[in-house]
Amino acid sequence: MTLAGTPRPRVGPELSELAIIEDGGMFVQSGTIVAVGRANEIAHQLPNDCEVVEARGRVVLPGFVDAHAHPVFGGNRVAEFEMRARGASYEEIAAAGGGIRSTVRLTRAASEDELLEQARHRVGQILRCGTTTMEAKSGYGLTTNDELKMLRVIRRLNETTALELVPTFLGAHAIAEEFEGRREDYVSFVVEEMIPRVVRQQLAEYCDIFCERGYFDGAAARRILGAAKAAGLKLRMHADQLTNSGGAALAAELGAVTADHLEQTEEDGIAAMRSAGVQPVLLPGSVYALGKTRYPKARAMIDAGLAVVLATDFNPGSSPTPSIPMVLSLAATQMKMTPAEGVTAATINAAHSLGRGDRIGSLEAGKLANFTVFDCEDYREIAYWFGVSLAESVHVRGMRVL
């Protein structure tokens, strides 16, 4: 499946157009795709000394692009996992000092090298699921030095692993404990101290915020994201996850590239995103892991003409999975997206949401040769056999990395 032919994110019926080539072949040179077509049609372009990789009837897809993830963190939150199994809600756990703040304490206590080593292990898990590009957020430091530490780990992972990470600054993930009861002071700290240093050190492409009741309201989002945009960062936004607080409409107002989560978003928010060209990034893994039942209105968004994206929300608390195939399964069973729509949402649409649609997300001449060979004959099996990865080999810039 090439997903070739559309120089922009796909919408409506285009989400189902995978541009499948039966008995296909691909010519890769110096990490870049030179030609794609039926194998017998491009054979004459191959040099005599080229290496041939035989997929033998398997499915070849562009490498998955995970457009919302938190892969750098200290420790885990397995105790909270058990608490939820016993009936505690995400909000109750957070109010008791757990949740994001729990991971913040563990991340602050870890050195940069320790965080790097833990994250390197996770990179292997991510690649095994067929993902070759992942957005990576900070947000578990909540001090300037710890946020910078996380972003440096992301940069070092980019330099030392095959996975491409797209760095996002998320200092407004929660109110730091030392600012308890001083929300406005923390907002000022993010705006006046954190953002300038992140930008000076060129550690992030995007700025994100958790816009939610009890975290950051619309006024805080306007101030933080406004400062980030003025400093040259592009905007993403956690919106309408736990309550419908108008986050989707605010993302549209502020010119965010994406609005993420959207479990509580209704028709007015969908219309606002459509008018502003905001891409919705849907994260069904977090709904599943938190034991909730309200999933984003994916069908309404597709019908409205939005360029839907699927991502894992990989993090230690509310979505501890790096598996896009699992997300594709949830999208099909819980949000009634077809397997073809899911594949598009996790490849070319996701690539565009990260400003990389001209480089990755489809298999066509001129793009990077990031692809996965799946051990199945029908692409729908990737979502059908949930809980396992069918990835037989993973290739980044033409090189096999798994």
CSV table of C-alpha atoms in Angstrom, one decimal:
chain,number,residue,atom,x,y,z
A,1,MET,CA,0.0,0.0,0.0
A,2,THR,CA,1.6,3.2,-1.1
A,3,LEU,CA,-0.9,5.9,0.0
A,4,ALA,CA,0.5,7.9,-2.8
A,5,GLY,CA,-1.1,10.7,-4.9
A,6,THR,CA,-2.4,13.3,-2.5
A,7,PRO,CA,-0.1,16.3,-1.6
A,8,ARG,CA,-2.2,17.2,1.5
A,9,PRO,CA,-4.0,15.4,4.3
A,10,ARG,CA,-6.8,13.1,3.2
A,11,VAL,CA,-10.4,13.8,4.0
A,12,GLY,CA,-13.8,12.0,3.5
A,13,PRO,CA,-13.7,9.2,1.0
A,14,GLU,CA,-10.0,9.8,0.3
A,15,LEU,CA,-9.3,8.2,3.7
A,16,SER,CA,-10.1,4.8,2.1
A,17,GLU,CA,-7.9,5.3,-0.9
A,18,LEU,CA,-4.7,3.3,-0.1
A,19,ALA,CA,-3.3,3.2,-3.6
A,20,ILE,CA,-2.6,-0.6,-3.3
A,21,ILE,CA,-0.2,-2.1,-5.9
A,22,GLU,CA,-0.5,-5.9,-6.3
A,23,ASP,CA,2.8,-7.6,-6.9
A,24,GLY,CA,4.5,-4.3,-6.2
A,25,GLY,CA,8.1,-3.3,-6.0
A,26,MET,CA,10.1,-0.3,-4.8
A,27,PHE,CA,13.5,0.9,-5.8
A,28,VAL,CA,15.4,2.6,-3.0
A,29,GLN,CA,18.7,4.4,-3.3
A,30,SER,CA,20.6,6.3,-0.6
A,31,GLY,CA,17.7,6.1,1.8
A,32,THR,CA,15.2,7.7,-0.7
A,33,ILE,CA,12.5,6.1,-2.8
A,34,VAL,CA,13.4,6.3,-6.5
A,35,ALA,CA,10.4,4.4,-8.0
A,36,VAL,CA,7.3,2.5,-7.0
A,37,GLY,CA,5.1,0.3,-9.2
A,38,ARG,CA,4.5,-3.2,-10.2
A,39,ALA,CA,7.7,-5.2,-9.8
A,40,ASN,CA,8.0,-6.2,-13.4
A,41,GLU,CA,7.5,-2.6,-14.5
A,42,ILE,CA,10.3,-1.1,-12.5
A,43,ALA,CA,12.8,-3.9,-12.8
A,44,HIS,CA,14.6,-2.2,-15.7
A,45,GLN,CA,15.5,0.7,-13.5
A,46,LEU,CA,17.5,-1.5,-11.0
A,47,PRO,CA,21.3,-1.6,-11.2
A,48,ASN,CA,22.8,-5.0,-11.6
A,49,ASP,CA,24.5,-4.9,-8.2
A,50,CYS,CA,21.4,-3.9,-6.2
A,51,GLU,CA,20.3,-5.8,-3.1
A,52,VAL,CA,16.9,-7.4,-3.4
A,53,VAL,CA,14.6,-7.7,-0.4
A,54,GLU,CA,11.8,-10.2,-1.2
A,55,ALA,CA,8.6,-9.6,0.7
A,56,ARG,CA,7.0,-12.8,-0.8
A,57,GLY,CA,3.3,-11.9,-0.7
A,58,ARG,CA,3.5,-9.9,2.5
A,59,VAL,CA,2.0,-6.5,3.1
A,60,VAL,CA,4.3,-3.4,2.8
A,61,LEU,CA,3.1,-0.2,4.4
A,62,PRO,CA,4.7,3.2,5.0
A,63,GLY,CA,6.1,3.3,8.5
A,64,PHE,CA,3.5,4.4,11.0
A,65,VAL,CA,3.7,8.0,12.1
A,66,ASP,CA,2.6,8.4,15.8
A,67,ALA,CA,1.6,12.0,16.1
A,68,HIS,CA,1.0,12.2,19.9
A,69,ALA,CA,3.2,10.5,22.4
A,70,HIS,CA,5.1,11.0,25.7
A,71,PRO,CA,8.0,8.4,25.4
A,72,VAL,CA,10.5,10.1,27.8
A,73,PHE,CA,9.6,9.6,31.5
A,74,GLY,CA,10.8,8.1,34.7
A,75,GLY,CA,9.4,4.9,36.3
A,76,ASN,CA,5.8,3.7,35.7
A,77,ARG,CA,2.4,4.0,37.2
A,78,VAL,CA,1.4,0.4,37.6
A,79,ALA,CA,0.1,1.0,41.1
A,80,GLU,CA,-2.4,3.5,39.7
A,81,PHE,CA,-3.4,0.9,37.1
A,82,GLU,CA,-4.4,-1.4,40.0
A,83,MET,CA,-6.2,1.5,41.7
A,84,ARG,CA,-8.3,2.1,38.6
A,85,ALA,CA,-9.1,-1.6,38.4
A,86,ARG,CA,-10.4,-1.2,42.0
A,87,GLY,CA,-12.7,1.6,40.9
A,88,ALA,CA,-10.7,4.8,41.4
A,89,SER,CA,-11.1,7.4,38.6
A,90,TYR,CA,-8.3,9.3,36.8
A,91,GLU,CA,-9.5,12.5,38.5
A,92,GLU,CA,-9.5,10.9,42.0
A,93,ILE,CA,-6.0,9.5,41.5
A,94,ALA,CA,-4.7,12.9,40.4
A,95,ALA,CA,-6.4,14.6,43.4
A,96,ALA,CA,-4.6,12.2,45.7
A,97,GLY,CA,-1.2,13.2,44.3
A,98,GLY,CA,-1.0,10.6,41.6
A,99,GLY,CA,-1.4,11.0,37.9
A,100,ILE,CA,0.9,13.3,36.0
A,101,ARG,CA,2.5,14.6,39.2
A,102,SER,CA,3.5,11.1,40.1
A,103,THR,CA,5.5,10.7,36.9
A,104,VAL,CA,6.9,14.2,37.4
A,105,ARG,CA,8.5,13.2,40.7
A,106,LEU,CA,10.1,10.1,39.1
A,107,THR,CA,11.3,12.0,36.1
A,108,ARG,CA,12.9,14.8,38.2
A,109,ALA,CA,14.7,12.2,40.2
A,110,ALA,CA,16.3,10.5,37.2
A,111,SER,CA,19.4,11.8,35.5
A,112,GLU,CA,19.5,12.7,31.9
A,113,ASP,CA,21.5,9.6,31.1
A,114,GLU,CA,19.1,7.4,33.1
A,115,LEU,CA,16.1,8.8,31.2
A,116,LEU,CA,18.0,8.3,27.9
A,117,GLU,CA,18.7,4.6,28.7
A,118,GLN,CA,15.0,4.0,29.7
A,119,ALA,CA,13.8,5.7,26.5
A,120,ARG,CA,16.2,3.7,24.3
A,121,HIS,CA,14.5,0.5,25.5
A,122,ARG,CA,11.1,2.0,24.6
A,123,VAL,CA,12.4,2.9,21.1
A,124,GLY,CA,12.9,-0.8,20.5
A,125,GLN,CA,9.3,-1.5,21.5
A,126,ILE,CA,8.1,1.4,19.3
A,127,LEU,CA,10.0,0.1,16.2
A,128,ARG,CA,8.7,-3.4,16.7
A,129,CYS,CA,5.1,-2.0,16.3
A,130,GLY,CA,6.0,-0.6,12.8
A,131,THR,CA,6.3,3.0,13.9
A,132,THR,CA,9.2,4.9,12.3
A,133,THR,CA,8.3,8.5,13.3
A,134,MET,CA,6.9,9.7,16.6
A,135,GLU,CA,6.1,13.0,18.1
A,136,ALA,CA,7.7,13.3,21.6
A,137,LYS,CA,6.5,15.6,24.3
A,138,SER,CA,8.2,16.9,27.4
A,139,GLY,CA,5.9,17.7,30.3
A,140,TYR,CA,7.0,15.5,33.1
A,141,GLY,CA,9.6,18.0,34.4
A,142,LEU,CA,7.6,21.1,35.2
A,143,THR,CA,10.8,23.0,36.1
A,144,THR,CA,12.9,24.7,33.5
A,145,ASN,CA,15.9,22.4,34.0
A,146,ASP,CA,13.9,19.2,34.0
A,147,GLU,CA,11.9,20.2,30.9
A,148,LEU,CA,15.1,21.0,29.1
A,149,LYS,CA,16.5,17.7,30.3
A,150,MET,CA,13.7,15.8,28.7
A,151,LEU,CA,14.0,17.7,25.5
A,152,ARG,CA,17.7,17.0,25.4
A,153,VAL,CA,17.0,13.3,25.8
A,154,ILE,CA,14.7,13.5,22.8
A,155,ARG,CA,17.4,15.2,20.8
A,156,ARG,CA,19.9,12.6,21.8
A,157,LEU,CA,17.5,9.8,20.9
A,158,ASN,CA,17.2,11.4,17.4
A,159,GLU,CA,21.0,11.3,17.2
A,160,THR,CA,21.5,7.7,18.3
A,161,THR,CA,18.5,5.7,17.3
A,162,ALA,CA,16.7,4.9,14.1
A,163,LEU,CA,13.4,6.4,15.2
A,164,GLU,CA,12.7,10.0,14.2
A,165,LEU,CA,11.3,12.0,17.0
A,166,VAL,CA,9.5,15.3,16.6
A,167,PRO,CA,10.0,17.4,19.8
A,168,THR,CA,7.1,19.2,21.5
A,169,PHE,CA,7.4,21.4,24.6
A,170,LEU,CA,4.7,20.6,27.1
A,171,GLY,CA,5.6,22.6,30.2
A,172,ALA,CA,1.9,23.3,30.6
A,173,HIS,CA,1.1,19.6,31.3
A,174,ALA,CA,0.1,20.3,34.9
A,175,ILE,CA,0.7,22.9,37.6
A,176,ALA,CA,4.0,22.1,39.3
A,177,GLU,CA,3.6,21.1,43.0
A,178,GLU,CA,5.7,24.0,44.2
A,179,PHE,CA,3.2,26.4,42.5
A,180,GLU,CA,0.2,24.8,44.2
A,181,GLY,CA,-2.5,27.5,44.6
A,182,ARG,CA,-0.5,29.9,42.3
A,183,ARG,CA,-1.7,29.0,38.9
A,184,GLU,CA,-1.1,32.4,37.4
A,185,ASP,CA,2.4,32.4,38.7
A,186,TYR,CA,3.1,29.1,37.0
A,187,VAL,CA,1.6,30.3,33.7
A,188,SER,CA,4.0,33.4,33.9
A,189,PHE,CA,6.9,31.0,34.7
A,190,VAL,CA,6.1,29.0,31.5
A,191,VAL,CA,5.8,32.1,29.4
A,192,GLU,CA,8.7,34.2,30.8
A,193,GLU,CA,11.2,31.5,31.7
A,194,MET,CA,10.6,28.2,30.0
A,195,ILE,CA,9.6,29.1,26.5
A,196,PRO,CA,12.4,31.5,25.9
A,197,ARG,CA,15.0,29.0,27.0
A,198,VAL,CA,13.5,26.2,25.0
A,199,VAL,CA,13.5,28.4,21.9
A,200,ARG,CA,17.0,29.7,22.4
A,201,GLN,CA,18.3,26.1,22.6
A,202,GLN,CA,16.3,25.0,19.6
A,203,LEU,CA,14.9,22.0,21.5
A,204,ALA,CA,11.3,21.9,20.2
A,205,GLU,CA,9.3,22.4,17.1
A,206,TYR,CA,5.9,22.6,18.8
A,207,CYS,CA,4.3,23.8,22.0
A,208,ASP,CA,1.4,21.9,23.6
A,209,ILE,CA,-0.9,22.5,26.6
A,210,PHE,CA,-3.3,20.4,28.6
A,211,CYS,CA,-6.4,22.6,28.4
A,212,GLU,CA,-8.7,21.0,30.9
A,213,ARG,CA,-10.7,21.8,34.1
A,214,GLY,CA,-8.3,21.7,37.0
A,215,TYR,CA,-5.3,22.2,34.8
A,216,PHE,CA,-5.1,25.1,32.3
A,217,ASP,CA,-8.2,27.1,31.3
A,218,GLY,CA,-8.8,29.1,28.1
A,219,ALA,CA,-7.1,32.2,29.4
A,220,ALA,CA,-4.0,30.3,30.3
A,221,ALA,CA,-4.0,28.6,26.9
A,222,ARG,CA,-4.3,31.9,25.1
A,223,ARG,CA,-1.3,33.3,27.0
A,224,ILE,CA,1.0,30.3,26.8
A,225,LEU,CA,0.2,29.4,23.2
A,226,GLY,CA,0.3,33.0,22.2
A,227,ALA,CA,3.8,33.4,23.6
A,228,ALA,CA,4.9,30.2,22.0
A,229,LYS,CA,3.6,31.2,18.6
A,230,ALA,CA,5.3,34.6,18.9
A,231,ALA,CA,8.5,32.8,19.7
A,232,GLY,CA,8.3,30.7,16.5
A,233,LEU,CA,6.8,27.4,17.8
A,234,LYS,CA,3.9,25.7,16.1
A,235,LEU,CA,0.9,24.8,18.3
A,236,ARG,CA,-0.7,21.6,19.4
A,237,MET,CA,-3.3,21.2,22.1
A,238,HIS,CA,-4.8,18.6,24.5
A,239,ALA,CA,-8.5,19.5,24.2
A,240,ASP,CA,-11.8,18.2,25.6
A,241,GLN,CA,-10.5,15.0,27.0
A,242,LEU,CA,-12.3,14.9,30.4
A,243,THR,CA,-14.9,17.7,29.9
A,244,ASN,CA,-16.2,19.7,27.0
A,245,SER,CA,-14.6,23.0,27.9
A,246,GLY,CA,-14.5,24.4,24.4
A,247,GLY,CA,-11.0,23.2,23.7
A,248,ALA,CA,-11.6,22.3,20.1
A,249,ALA,CA,-13.0,25.7,19.3
A,250,LEU,CA,-10.1,27.4,21.2
A,251,ALA,CA,-7.6,25.3,19.2
A,252,ALA,CA,-9.2,26.7,16.0
A,253,GLU,CA,-9.2,30.2,17.4
A,254,LEU,CA,-5.5,30.1,18.2
A,255,GLY,CA,-4.4,28.5,14.9
A,256,ALA,CA,-3.2,25.2,16.4
A,257,VAL,CA,-2.1,22.6,13.9
A,258,THR,CA,-3.9,19.9,15.9
A,259,ALA,CA,-6.4,19.4,18.6
A,260,ASP,CA,-5.8,16.1,20.4
A,261,HIS,CA,-8.0,13.8,22.5
A,262,LEU,CA,-11.5,15.3,21.8
A,263,GLU,CA,-13.4,12.6,23.6
A,264,GLN,CA,-16.0,15.2,24.8
A,265,THR,CA,-16.1,17.4,21.6
A,266,GLU,CA,-19.5,18.0,20.1
A,267,GLU,CA,-20.7,19.3,16.7
A,268,ASP,CA,-19.8,23.0,17.4
A,269,GLY,CA,-16.2,22.1,18.1
A,270,ILE,CA,-16.0,19.9,15.0
A,271,ALA,CA,-17.3,22.7,12.9
A,272,ALA,CA,-14.8,25.1,14.4
A,273,MET,CA,-11.9,22.8,13.6
A,274,ARG,CA,-13.2,22.3,10.0
A,275,SER,CA,-13.4,26.1,9.4
A,276,ALA,CA,-9.8,26.6,10.8
A,277,GLY,CA,-8.2,23.5,9.2
A,278,VAL,CA,-7.3,22.0,12.5
A,279,GLN,CA,-6.4,18.3,12.3
A,280,PRO,CA,-8.0,16.2,15.1
A,281,VAL,CA,-5.6,13.7,16.7
A,282,LEU,CA,-7.7,10.9,18.2
A,283,LEU,CA,-6.3,8.7,21.0
A,284,PRO,CA,-8.6,5.7,21.7
A,285,GLY,CA,-5.9,4.0,23.7
A,286,SER,CA,-6.3,6.4,26.5
A,287,VAL,CA,-10.0,5.9,26.6
A,288,TYR,CA,-9.5,2.2,26.8
A,289,ALA,CA,-6.7,2.3,29.4
A,290,LEU,CA,-8.7,4.6,31.7
A,291,GLY,CA,-11.7,2.3,31.6
A,292,LYS,CA,-13.9,5.0,30.0
A,293,THR,CA,-16.6,4.4,27.4
A,294,ARG,CA,-16.9,7.7,25.5
A,295,TYR,CA,-14.7,7.7,22.5
A,296,PRO,CA,-14.2,10.7,20.1
A,297,LYS,CA,-16.9,11.1,17.4
A,298,ALA,CA,-14.6,9.9,14.6
A,299,ARG,CA,-17.4,9.3,12.1
A,300,ALA,CA,-18.9,12.8,12.6
A,301,MET,CA,-15.4,14.3,12.1
A,302,ILE,CA,-14.8,12.3,8.9
A,303,ASP,CA,-18.3,13.2,7.6
A,304,ALA,CA,-17.5,16.9,8.4
A,305,GLY,CA,-14.4,16.7,6.2
A,306,LEU,CA,-11.7,16.7,8.9
A,307,ALA,CA,-8.3,15.1,8.2
A,308,VAL,CA,-8.4,12.7,11.1
A,309,VAL,CA,-5.2,11.4,12.7
A,310,LEU,CA,-4.8,8.4,15.0
A,311,ALA,CA,-2.0,8.1,17.6
A,312,THR,CA,-1.1,6.2,20.7
A,313,ASP,CA,-0.8,8.8,23.4
A,314,PHE,CA,2.0,6.5,24.7
A,315,ASN,CA,2.6,7.5,28.3
A,316,PRO,CA,3.0,5.7,31.6
A,317,GLY,CA,-0.4,6.6,33.1
A,318,SER,CA,-3.3,6.9,30.7
A,319,SER,CA,-2.1,5.0,27.6
A,320,PRO,CA,0.9,2.7,28.3
A,321,THR,CA,1.1,1.3,24.7
A,322,PRO,CA,3.4,2.1,21.8
A,323,SER,CA,1.3,0.0,19.4
A,324,ILE,CA,-0.4,1.7,16.5
A,325,PRO,CA,-1.9,-1.7,15.4
A,326,MET,CA,-3.7,-1.8,18.8
A,327,VAL,CA,-4.9,1.8,18.1
A,328,LEU,CA,-6.2,0.7,14.7
A,329,SER,CA,-8.1,-2.1,16.3
A,330,LEU,CA,-9.7,0.3,18.8
A,331,ALA,CA,-10.5,2.7,16.0
A,332,ALA,CA,-12.4,0.0,14.2
A,333,THR,CA,-14.2,-1.6,17.1
A,334,GLN,CA,-15.0,1.5,19.2
A,335,MET,CA,-15.1,4.4,16.7
A,336,LYS,CA,-16.3,2.5,13.6
A,337,MET,CA,-13.4,3.6,11.4
A,338,THR,CA,-12.7,1.2,8.7
A,339,PRO,CA,-9.2,-0.4,8.6
A,340,ALA,CA,-8.4,1.6,5.5
A,341,GLU,CA,-9.3,4.9,7.2
A,342,GLY,CA,-7.2,3.9,10.2
A,343,VAL,CA,-4.2,3.2,8.1
A,344,THR,CA,-4.5,6.6,6.4
A,345,ALA,CA,-4.9,8.3,9.7
A,346,ALA,CA,-1.8,6.8,11.1
A,347,THR,CA,0.4,7.4,8.1
A,348,ILE,CA,0.0,10.2,5.6
A,349,ASN,CA,-2.5,12.2,7.7
A,350,ALA,CA,-0.3,11.9,10.7
A,351,ALA,CA,2.8,12.9,8.7
A,352,HIS,CA,1.0,16.1,7.6
A,353,SER,CA,0.1,16.9,11.2
A,354,LEU,CA,3.8,17.0,12.0
A,355,GLY,CA,4.7,19.1,9.0
A,356,ARG,CA,6.4,16.1,7.3
A,357,GLY,CA,3.8,15.1,4.7
A,358,ASP,CA,6.3,15.9,1.9
A,359,ARG,CA,8.9,13.5,3.3
A,360,ILE,CA,7.2,10.6,4.9
A,361,GLY,CA,3.8,8.9,5.3
A,362,SER,CA,3.5,7.4,1.8
A,363,LEU,CA,5.6,5.3,-0.5
A,364,GLU,CA,6.4,7.4,-3.6
A,365,ALA,CA,9.4,8.7,-5.4
A,366,GLY,CA,11.3,11.4,-3.6
A,367,LYS,CA,10.2,10.4,-0.1
A,368,LEU,CA,12.2,8.7,2.6
A,369,ALA,CA,12.2,4.9,2.4
A,370,ASN,CA,10.5,4.4,5.8
A,371,PHE,CA,8.4,1.3,5.6
A,372,THR,CA,7.3,-1.9,7.4
A,373,VAL,CA,6.8,-5.4,6.0
A,374,PHE,CA,3.9,-7.1,7.8
A,375,ASP,CA,3.7,-10.9,7.9
A,376,CYS,CA,0.2,-11.1,6.5
A,377,GLU,CA,-1.6,-11.2,3.1
A,378,ASP,CA,-4.3,-8.7,3.8
A,379,TYR,CA,-3.6,-5.2,5.4
A,380,ARG,CA,-6.8,-5.5,7.5
A,381,GLU,CA,-5.2,-8.3,9.5
A,382,ILE,CA,-2.9,-5.6,11.1
A,383,ALA,CA,-5.9,-4.4,13.1
A,384,TYR,CA,-7.8,-7.6,13.2
A,385,TRP,CA,-5.2,-9.6,15.1
A,386,PHE,CA,-5.2,-7.2,18.1
A,387,GLY,CA,-2.7,-7.3,20.9
A,388,VAL,CA,0.2,-8.5,18.6
A,389,SER,CA,2.4,-6.9,16.1
A,390,LEU,CA,2.7,-8.6,12.7
A,391,ALA,CA,5.7,-6.5,11.7
A,392,GLU,CA,8.2,-8.8,10.1
A,393,SER,CA,10.8,-6.1,9.4
A,394,VAL,CA,11.1,-2.4,9.8
A,395,HIS,CA,13.1,-0.1,7.5
A,396,VAL,CA,14.2,3.5,8.0
A,397,ARG,CA,15.8,5.4,5.2
A,398,GLY,CA,16.1,2.1,3.4
A,399,MET,CA,18.0,0.4,6.1
A,400,ARG,CA,16.5,-2.5,8.0
A,401,VAL,CA,16.4,-1.6,11.7
A,402,LEU,CA,14.4,-4.5,13.0
